[in-house]
Coordinates of C-alpha atoms in Angstrom, one line a residue:
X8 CA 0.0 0.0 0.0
X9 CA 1.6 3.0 -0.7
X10 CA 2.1 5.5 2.2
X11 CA -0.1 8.1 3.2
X12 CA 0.9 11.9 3.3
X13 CA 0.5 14.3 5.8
X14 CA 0.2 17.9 4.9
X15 CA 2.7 19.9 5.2
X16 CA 2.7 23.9 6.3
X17 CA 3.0 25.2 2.9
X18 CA -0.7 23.9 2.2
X19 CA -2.0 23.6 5.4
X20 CA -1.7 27.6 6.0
X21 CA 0.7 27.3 8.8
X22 CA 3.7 28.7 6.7
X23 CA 6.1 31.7 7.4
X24 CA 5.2 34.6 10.0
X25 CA 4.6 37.9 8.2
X26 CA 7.0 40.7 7.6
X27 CA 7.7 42.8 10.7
X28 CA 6.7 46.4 10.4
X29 CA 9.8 48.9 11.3
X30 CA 9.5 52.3 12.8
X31 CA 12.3 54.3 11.1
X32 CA 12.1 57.0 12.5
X33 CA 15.5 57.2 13.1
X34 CA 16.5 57.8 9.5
X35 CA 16.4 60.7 7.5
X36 CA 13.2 61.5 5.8
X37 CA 14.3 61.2 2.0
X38 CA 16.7 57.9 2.6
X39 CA 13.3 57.1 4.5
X40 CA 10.9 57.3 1.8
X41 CA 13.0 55.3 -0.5
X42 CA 13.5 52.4 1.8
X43 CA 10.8 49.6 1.6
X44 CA 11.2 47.2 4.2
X45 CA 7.9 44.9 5.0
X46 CA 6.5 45.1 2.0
X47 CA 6.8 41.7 -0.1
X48 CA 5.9 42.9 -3.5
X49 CA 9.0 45.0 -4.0
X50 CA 11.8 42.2 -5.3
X51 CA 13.5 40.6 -3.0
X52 CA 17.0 41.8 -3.7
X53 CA 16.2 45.0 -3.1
X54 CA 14.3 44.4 0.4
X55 CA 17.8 43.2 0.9
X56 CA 19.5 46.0 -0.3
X57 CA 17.5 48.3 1.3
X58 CA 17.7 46.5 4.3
X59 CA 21.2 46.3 4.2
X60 CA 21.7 50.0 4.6
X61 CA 19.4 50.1 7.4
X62 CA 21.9 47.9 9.5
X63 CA 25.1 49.5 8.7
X64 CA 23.0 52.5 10.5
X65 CA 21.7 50.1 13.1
X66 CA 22.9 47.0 13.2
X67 CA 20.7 45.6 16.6
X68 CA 17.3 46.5 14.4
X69 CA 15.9 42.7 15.3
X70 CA 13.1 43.9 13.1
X71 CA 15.9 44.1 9.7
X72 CA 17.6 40.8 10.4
X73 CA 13.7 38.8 10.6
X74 CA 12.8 40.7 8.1
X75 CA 15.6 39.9 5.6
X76 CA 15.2 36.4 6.7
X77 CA 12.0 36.3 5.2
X78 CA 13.4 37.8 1.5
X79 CA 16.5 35.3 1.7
X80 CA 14.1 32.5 2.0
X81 CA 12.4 33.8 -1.3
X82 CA 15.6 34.1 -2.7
X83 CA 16.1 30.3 -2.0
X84 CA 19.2 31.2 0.7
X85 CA 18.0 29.2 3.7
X86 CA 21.5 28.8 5.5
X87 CA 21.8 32.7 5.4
X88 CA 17.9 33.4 6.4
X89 CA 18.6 31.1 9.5
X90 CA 21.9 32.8 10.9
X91 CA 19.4 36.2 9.8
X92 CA 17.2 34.6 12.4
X93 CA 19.4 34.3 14.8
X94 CA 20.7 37.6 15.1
X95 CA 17.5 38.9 15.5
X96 CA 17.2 36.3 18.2
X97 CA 20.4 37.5 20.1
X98 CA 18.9 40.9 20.1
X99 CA 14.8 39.6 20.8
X100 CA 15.0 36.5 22.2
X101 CA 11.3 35.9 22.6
X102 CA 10.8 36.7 19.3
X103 CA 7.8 34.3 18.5
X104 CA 7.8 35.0 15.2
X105 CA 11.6 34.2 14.3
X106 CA 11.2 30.7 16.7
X107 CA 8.5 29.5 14.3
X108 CA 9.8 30.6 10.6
X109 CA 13.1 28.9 12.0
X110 CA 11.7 26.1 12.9
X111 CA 9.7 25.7 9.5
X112 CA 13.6 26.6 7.5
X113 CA 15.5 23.7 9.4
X114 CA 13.0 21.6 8.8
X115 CA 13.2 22.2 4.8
X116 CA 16.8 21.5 5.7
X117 CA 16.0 18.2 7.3
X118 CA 17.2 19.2 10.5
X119 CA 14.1 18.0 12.6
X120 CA 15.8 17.8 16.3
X121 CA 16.6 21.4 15.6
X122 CA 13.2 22.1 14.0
X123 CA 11.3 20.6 17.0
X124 CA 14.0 22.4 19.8
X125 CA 12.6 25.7 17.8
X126 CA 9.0 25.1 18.0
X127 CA 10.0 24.4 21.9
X128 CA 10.8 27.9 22.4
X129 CA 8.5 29.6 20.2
X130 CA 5.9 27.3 22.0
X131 CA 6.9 28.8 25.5
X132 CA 6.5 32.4 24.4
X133 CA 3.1 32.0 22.7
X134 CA 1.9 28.6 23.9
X135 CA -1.9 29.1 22.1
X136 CA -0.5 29.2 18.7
X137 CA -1.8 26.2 17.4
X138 CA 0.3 27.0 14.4
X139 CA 3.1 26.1 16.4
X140 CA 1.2 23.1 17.1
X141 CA 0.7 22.0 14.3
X142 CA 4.3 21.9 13.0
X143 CA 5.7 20.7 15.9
X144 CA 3.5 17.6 15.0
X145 CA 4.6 17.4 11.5
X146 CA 8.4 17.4 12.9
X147 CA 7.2 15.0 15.5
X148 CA 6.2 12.6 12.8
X149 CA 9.2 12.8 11.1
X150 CA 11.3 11.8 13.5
X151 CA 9.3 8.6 14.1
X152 CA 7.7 10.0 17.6
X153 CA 4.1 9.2 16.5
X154 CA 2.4 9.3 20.1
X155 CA 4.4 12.5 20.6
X156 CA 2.9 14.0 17.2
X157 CA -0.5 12.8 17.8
X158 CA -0.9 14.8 21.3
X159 CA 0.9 17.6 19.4
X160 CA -2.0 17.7 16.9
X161 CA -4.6 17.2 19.4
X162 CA -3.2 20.3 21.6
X163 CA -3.3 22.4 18.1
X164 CA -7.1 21.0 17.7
X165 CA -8.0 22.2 21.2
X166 CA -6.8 25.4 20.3
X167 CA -8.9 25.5 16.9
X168 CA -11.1 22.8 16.9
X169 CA -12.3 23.4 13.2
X170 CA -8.9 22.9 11.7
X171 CA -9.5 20.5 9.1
X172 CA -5.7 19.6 8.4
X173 CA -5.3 19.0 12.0
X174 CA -7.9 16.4 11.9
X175 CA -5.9 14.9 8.8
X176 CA -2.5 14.9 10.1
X177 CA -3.9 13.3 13.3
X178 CA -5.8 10.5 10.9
X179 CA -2.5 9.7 9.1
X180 CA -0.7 9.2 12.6
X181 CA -3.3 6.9 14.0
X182 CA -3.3 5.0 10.5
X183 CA 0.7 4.4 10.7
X184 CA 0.0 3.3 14.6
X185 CA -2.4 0.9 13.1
X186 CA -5.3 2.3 15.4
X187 CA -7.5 2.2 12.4
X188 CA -10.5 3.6 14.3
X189 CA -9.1 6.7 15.7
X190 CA -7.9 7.5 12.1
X191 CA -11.3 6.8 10.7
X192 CA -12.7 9.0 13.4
X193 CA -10.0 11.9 12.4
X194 CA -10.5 11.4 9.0
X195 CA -14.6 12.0 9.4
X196 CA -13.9 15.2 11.7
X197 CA -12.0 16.5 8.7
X198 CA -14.2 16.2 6.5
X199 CA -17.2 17.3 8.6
X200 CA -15.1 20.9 8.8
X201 CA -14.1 20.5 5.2
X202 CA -16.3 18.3 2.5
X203 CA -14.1 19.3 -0.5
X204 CA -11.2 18.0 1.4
X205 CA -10.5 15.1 -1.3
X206 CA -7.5 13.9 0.9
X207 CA -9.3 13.5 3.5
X208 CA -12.4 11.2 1.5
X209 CA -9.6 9.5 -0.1
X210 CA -7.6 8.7 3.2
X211 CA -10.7 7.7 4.9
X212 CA -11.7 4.8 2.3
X213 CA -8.3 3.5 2.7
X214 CA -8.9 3.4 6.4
X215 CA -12.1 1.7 5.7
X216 CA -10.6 -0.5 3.7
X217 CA -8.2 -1.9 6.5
X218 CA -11.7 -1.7 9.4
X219 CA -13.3 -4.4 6.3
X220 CA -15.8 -2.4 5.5
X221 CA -15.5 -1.9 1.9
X222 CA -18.8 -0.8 0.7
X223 CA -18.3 2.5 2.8
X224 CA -14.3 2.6 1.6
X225 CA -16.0 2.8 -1.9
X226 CA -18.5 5.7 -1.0
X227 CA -15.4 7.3 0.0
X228 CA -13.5 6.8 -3.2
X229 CA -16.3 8.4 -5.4
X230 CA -16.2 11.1 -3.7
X231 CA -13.0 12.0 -3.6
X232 CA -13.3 10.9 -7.3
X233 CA -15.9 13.8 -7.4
X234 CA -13.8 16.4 -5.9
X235 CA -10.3 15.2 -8.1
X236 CA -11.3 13.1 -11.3
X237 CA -8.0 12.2 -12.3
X238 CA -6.3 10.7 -9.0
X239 CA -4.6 7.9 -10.2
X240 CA -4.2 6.1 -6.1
X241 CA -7.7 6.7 -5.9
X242 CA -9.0 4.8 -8.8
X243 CA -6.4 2.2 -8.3
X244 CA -7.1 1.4 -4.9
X245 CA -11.4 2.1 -5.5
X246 CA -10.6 -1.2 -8.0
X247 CA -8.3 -3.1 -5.3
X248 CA -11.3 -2.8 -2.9
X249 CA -14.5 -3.6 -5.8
X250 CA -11.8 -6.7 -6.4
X251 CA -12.3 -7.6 -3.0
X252 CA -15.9 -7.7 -3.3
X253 CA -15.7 -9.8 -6.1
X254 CA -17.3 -6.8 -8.1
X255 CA -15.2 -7.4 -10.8
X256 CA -17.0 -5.4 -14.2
X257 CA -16.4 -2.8 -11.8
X258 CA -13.1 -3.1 -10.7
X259 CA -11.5 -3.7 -14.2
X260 CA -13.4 -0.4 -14.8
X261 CA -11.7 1.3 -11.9
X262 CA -7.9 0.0 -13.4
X263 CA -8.8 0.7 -16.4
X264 CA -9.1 4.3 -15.5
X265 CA -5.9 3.9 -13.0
X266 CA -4.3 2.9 -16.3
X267 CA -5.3 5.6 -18.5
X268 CA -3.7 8.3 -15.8
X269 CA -0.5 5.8 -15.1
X270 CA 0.3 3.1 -17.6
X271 CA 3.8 2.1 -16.4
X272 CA 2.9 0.2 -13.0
X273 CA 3.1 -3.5 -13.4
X274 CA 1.3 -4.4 -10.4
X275 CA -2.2 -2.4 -11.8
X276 CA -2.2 -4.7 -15.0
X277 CA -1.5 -8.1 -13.2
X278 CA -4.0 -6.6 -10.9
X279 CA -6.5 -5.8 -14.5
X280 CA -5.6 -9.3 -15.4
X281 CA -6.6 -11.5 -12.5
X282 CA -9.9 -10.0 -12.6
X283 CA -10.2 -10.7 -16.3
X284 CA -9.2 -14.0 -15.8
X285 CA -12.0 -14.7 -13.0
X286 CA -14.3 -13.4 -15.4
X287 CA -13.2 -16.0 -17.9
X288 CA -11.6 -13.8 -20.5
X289 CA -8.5 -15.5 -21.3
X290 CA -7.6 -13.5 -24.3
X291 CA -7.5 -10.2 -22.6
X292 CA -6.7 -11.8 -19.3
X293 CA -3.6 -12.8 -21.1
X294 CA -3.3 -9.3 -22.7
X295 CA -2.7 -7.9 -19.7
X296 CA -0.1 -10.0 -17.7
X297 CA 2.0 -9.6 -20.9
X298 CA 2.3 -6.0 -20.3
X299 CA 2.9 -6.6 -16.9
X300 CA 5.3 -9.0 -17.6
X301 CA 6.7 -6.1 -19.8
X302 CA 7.0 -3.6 -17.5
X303 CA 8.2 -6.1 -14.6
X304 CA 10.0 -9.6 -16.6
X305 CA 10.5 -11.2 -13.2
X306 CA 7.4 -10.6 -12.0
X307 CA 6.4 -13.9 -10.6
X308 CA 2.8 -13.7 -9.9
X309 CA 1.6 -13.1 -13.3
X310 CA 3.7 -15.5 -14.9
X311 CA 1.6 -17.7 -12.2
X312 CA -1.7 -15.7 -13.0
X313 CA -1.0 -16.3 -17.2
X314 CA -0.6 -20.4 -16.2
X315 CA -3.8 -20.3 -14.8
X316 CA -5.4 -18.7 -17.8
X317 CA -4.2 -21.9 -20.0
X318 CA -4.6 -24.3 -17.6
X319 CA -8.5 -23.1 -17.0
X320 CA -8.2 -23.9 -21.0
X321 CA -6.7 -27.5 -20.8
X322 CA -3.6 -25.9 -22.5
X323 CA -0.9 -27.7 -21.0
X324 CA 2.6 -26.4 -22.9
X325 CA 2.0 -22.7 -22.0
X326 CA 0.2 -23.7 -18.1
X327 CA 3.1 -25.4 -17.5
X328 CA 5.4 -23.0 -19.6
X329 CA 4.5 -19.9 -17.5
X330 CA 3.9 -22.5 -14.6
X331 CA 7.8 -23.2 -14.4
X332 CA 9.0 -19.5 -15.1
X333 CA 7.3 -18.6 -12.1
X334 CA 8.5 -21.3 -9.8
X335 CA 11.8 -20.4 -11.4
X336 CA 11.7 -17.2 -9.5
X337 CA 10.3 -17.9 -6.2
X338 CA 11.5 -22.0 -5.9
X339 CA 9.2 -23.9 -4.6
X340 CA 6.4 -21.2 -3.6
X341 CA 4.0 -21.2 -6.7
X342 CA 4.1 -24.5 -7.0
X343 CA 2.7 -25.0 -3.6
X344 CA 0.2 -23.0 -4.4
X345 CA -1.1 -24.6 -7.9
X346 CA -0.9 -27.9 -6.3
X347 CA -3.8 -27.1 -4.3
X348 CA -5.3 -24.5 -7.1
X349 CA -8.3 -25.2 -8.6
X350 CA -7.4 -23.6 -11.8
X351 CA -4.9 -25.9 -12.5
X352 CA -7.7 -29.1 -12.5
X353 CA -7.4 -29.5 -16.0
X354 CA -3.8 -30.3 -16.4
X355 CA -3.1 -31.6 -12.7
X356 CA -2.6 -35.3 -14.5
X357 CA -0.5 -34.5 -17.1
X358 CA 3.1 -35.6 -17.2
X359 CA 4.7 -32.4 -16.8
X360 CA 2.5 -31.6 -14.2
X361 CA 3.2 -34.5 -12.0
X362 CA 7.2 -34.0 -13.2
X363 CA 7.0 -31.1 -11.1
X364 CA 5.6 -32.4 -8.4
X365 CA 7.9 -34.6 -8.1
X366 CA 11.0 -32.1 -8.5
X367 CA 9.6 -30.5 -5.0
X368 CA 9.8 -33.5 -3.6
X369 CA 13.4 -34.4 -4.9
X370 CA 14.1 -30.7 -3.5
X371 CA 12.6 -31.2 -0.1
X372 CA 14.6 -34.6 -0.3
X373 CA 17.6 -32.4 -1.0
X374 CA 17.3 -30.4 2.2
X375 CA 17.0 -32.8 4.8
X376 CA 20.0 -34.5 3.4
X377 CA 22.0 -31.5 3.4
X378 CA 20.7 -30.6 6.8
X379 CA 22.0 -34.2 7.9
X380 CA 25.3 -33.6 5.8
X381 CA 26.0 -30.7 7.6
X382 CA 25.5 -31.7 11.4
X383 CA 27.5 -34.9 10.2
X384 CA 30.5 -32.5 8.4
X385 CA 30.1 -30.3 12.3
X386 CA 30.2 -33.4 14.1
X387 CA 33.5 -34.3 12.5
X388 CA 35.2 -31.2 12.1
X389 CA 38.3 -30.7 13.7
X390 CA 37.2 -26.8 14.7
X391 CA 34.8 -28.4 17.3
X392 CA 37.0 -31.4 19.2
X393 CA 37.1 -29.1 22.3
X394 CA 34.0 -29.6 23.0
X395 CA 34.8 -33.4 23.3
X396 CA 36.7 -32.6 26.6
X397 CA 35.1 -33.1 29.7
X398 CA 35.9 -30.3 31.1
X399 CA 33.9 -28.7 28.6
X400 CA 30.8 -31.3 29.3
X401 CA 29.7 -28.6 32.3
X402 CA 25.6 -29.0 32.1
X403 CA 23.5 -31.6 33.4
X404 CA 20.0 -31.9 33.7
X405 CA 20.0 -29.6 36.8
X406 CA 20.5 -26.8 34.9
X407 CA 17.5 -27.1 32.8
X408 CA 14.9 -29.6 31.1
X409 CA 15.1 -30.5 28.0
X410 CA 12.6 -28.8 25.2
X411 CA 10.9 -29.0 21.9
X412 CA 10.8 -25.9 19.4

């Protein structure tokens, strides 16, 4: 299954603090009027600039260093914007505002332990921003503390209780810590704040999907079909779940769509295939695990699923063909399994057939010689004669009855 995303600040409306405003009255009133400090429209080298002449006047403005911080992140310079940061720190140090945009650069930088120190501190100067919150869950979850992230988000959802990404986030925690319900349960508050949230429809019928209750899990994937008709994960795993319901019209549908977005994943035609072949159409059945076979040519399971299309045909060469290519791959594993397969009925007599067969069992017979090989090669090896001393013969049934694993 792939993984499930939480959002991130940039979407969720949690980004950067604003631009500062500066009183300069302190400068003289024409270099005044042509300096531009807080005022984002004006390019970004010249807030600089400007702000760069401003310090060599005063250099322990706090205000100038956060705000150039803010124009050097637009300008892509996020080493420079954080020692920016920092001086306005050394000068402010309960500067909320330069806590939280530092802790949202390091974290672009990967830096999470340092990312979650600064939410610390912007935390203790404005403890009620559930902004803070919010990213301090994010960071939380990146650094694999998920109990930690999920009372993070639930602190920034007492503080704003209708924050639909916070219900998310919390959902996609819950669902990594396998507590299916309590994701469900996020997922549906996030939606309840925010219908049009298609995330939220789609992570809620994967959710579903793991609770068994599939009929809902497919309410779920039409409408976040609805809301985003192109979703490539959502039609694929909309036909995963019909194939579970042995809806299958419907699900080769659903993959056909999948398909028509994203063409180049194997798994979505073996996927198209199998349910073709349970419908009995061989031809296209076949079609299909040929282009997965393409995209993946060690792909085991459909040269299994193709050997079943045959062999429901009482085609013996290519069953047994496409049989052995995918026993080939995974030893003795898909022969197991078309030993006690159904679909395989029709050629289960034939020679080739039973010559198989017995190749597993010359295989298992095989093993347990060279399991008896080896404890006879250990027994005689000269590596292990100390153990033939008696001083080395120290345990007796005192120490321990004996015990079958």
């Amino acid at each position: 299954m792939d993984s499930l995303l939480l959002e991130r600040p940039s979407q969720a409306n949690t980004g950067y603090e604003k631009p500062l405003d500066i009183n300069l009255d302190f400068l003289a009133g024409s270099y005044k009027s042509t300096t531009v400090l807080a005022n984002l429209e004006v390019i970004d080298e010249d807030i600089v600039a400007n702000l760069d002449k401003v310090l060599e006047i005063k250099p322990d403005l706090y205000e100038a260093w956060y705000n150039r911080s803010i124009a050097l992140v637009n300008l892509g310079s996020l080493e420079e914007a954080i020692a920016n940061l920092d001086k306005a720190l050394a000068i402010k140090p309960d500067l909320y505002e330069a806590w939280f945009n530092r802790g949202i650069i390091v974290g672009c930088l990967e830096q999470s332990e340092e990312a979650l120190a600064s939410y610390d501190k912007a935390l203790e100067i404005r403890p009620n921003k559930y902004e803070a919150w919010f990213n301090r869950g994010i960071t939380l979850y990146d650094l694999g503390r998920l109990e930690d992230a999920v009372a993070s988000f639930n602190k920034a959802i007492q503080i704003k209780f209708n924050d639909y990404w916070s219900w998310y986030n919390l959902g996609i925690v819950f669902y990594d810590l396998g507590q299916f319900e309590q994701a469900n349960n996020s997922f549906d508050k996030s939606i309840k704040f925010n219908p049009d949230i298609s995330k939220g429809w789609y992570c809620r019928g994967i959710t579903l999907g793991q609770l068994k209750r599939l009929e809902e899990a497919i309410i779920s994937f039409d409408k976040a079909l609805e809301l985003k008709p192109d979703w490539y994960e959502a039609w694929k795993y909309r036909g995963i779940t019909l194939r579970k319901l042995e809806r299958f019209p419907e699900a080769i549908a659903s993959f056909n769509k999948a398909i028509t977005i994203k063409s180049d994943d194997y798994g979505d035609w073996n996927n198209q295939g199998y349910m073709l072949l349970k419908l009995r159409h061989f031809e296209e059945a076949i079609a299909s695990f040929d282009k997965a076979l393409e995209l993946k040519p060690d792909y085991a399971d459909a040269f299994y699923n193709k050997a079943s299309c045959y062999a429901l045909q009482g085609d013996i060469e290519p069953a047994i063909d496409n049989l052995q290519k995918a026993i080939n791959l995974s030893h003795v594993e898909y022969l197991n399994m078309a030993i006690n397969d159904s679909d395989f009925d029709l050629v289960r007599q034939s020679e080739r057939f039973q010559a198989l067969i017995q190749t597993k069992n010359d295989w298992e017979d095989e093993e347990e010689i060279d399991e008896k090989e080896w404890l006879r090669a250990a027994g005689s090896n000269p590596v292990f004669d100390f153990l033939k001393d008696p001083d080395e013969d120290i345990y007796t049934l005192a120490d321990g009855k004996p015990f079958n694993d």
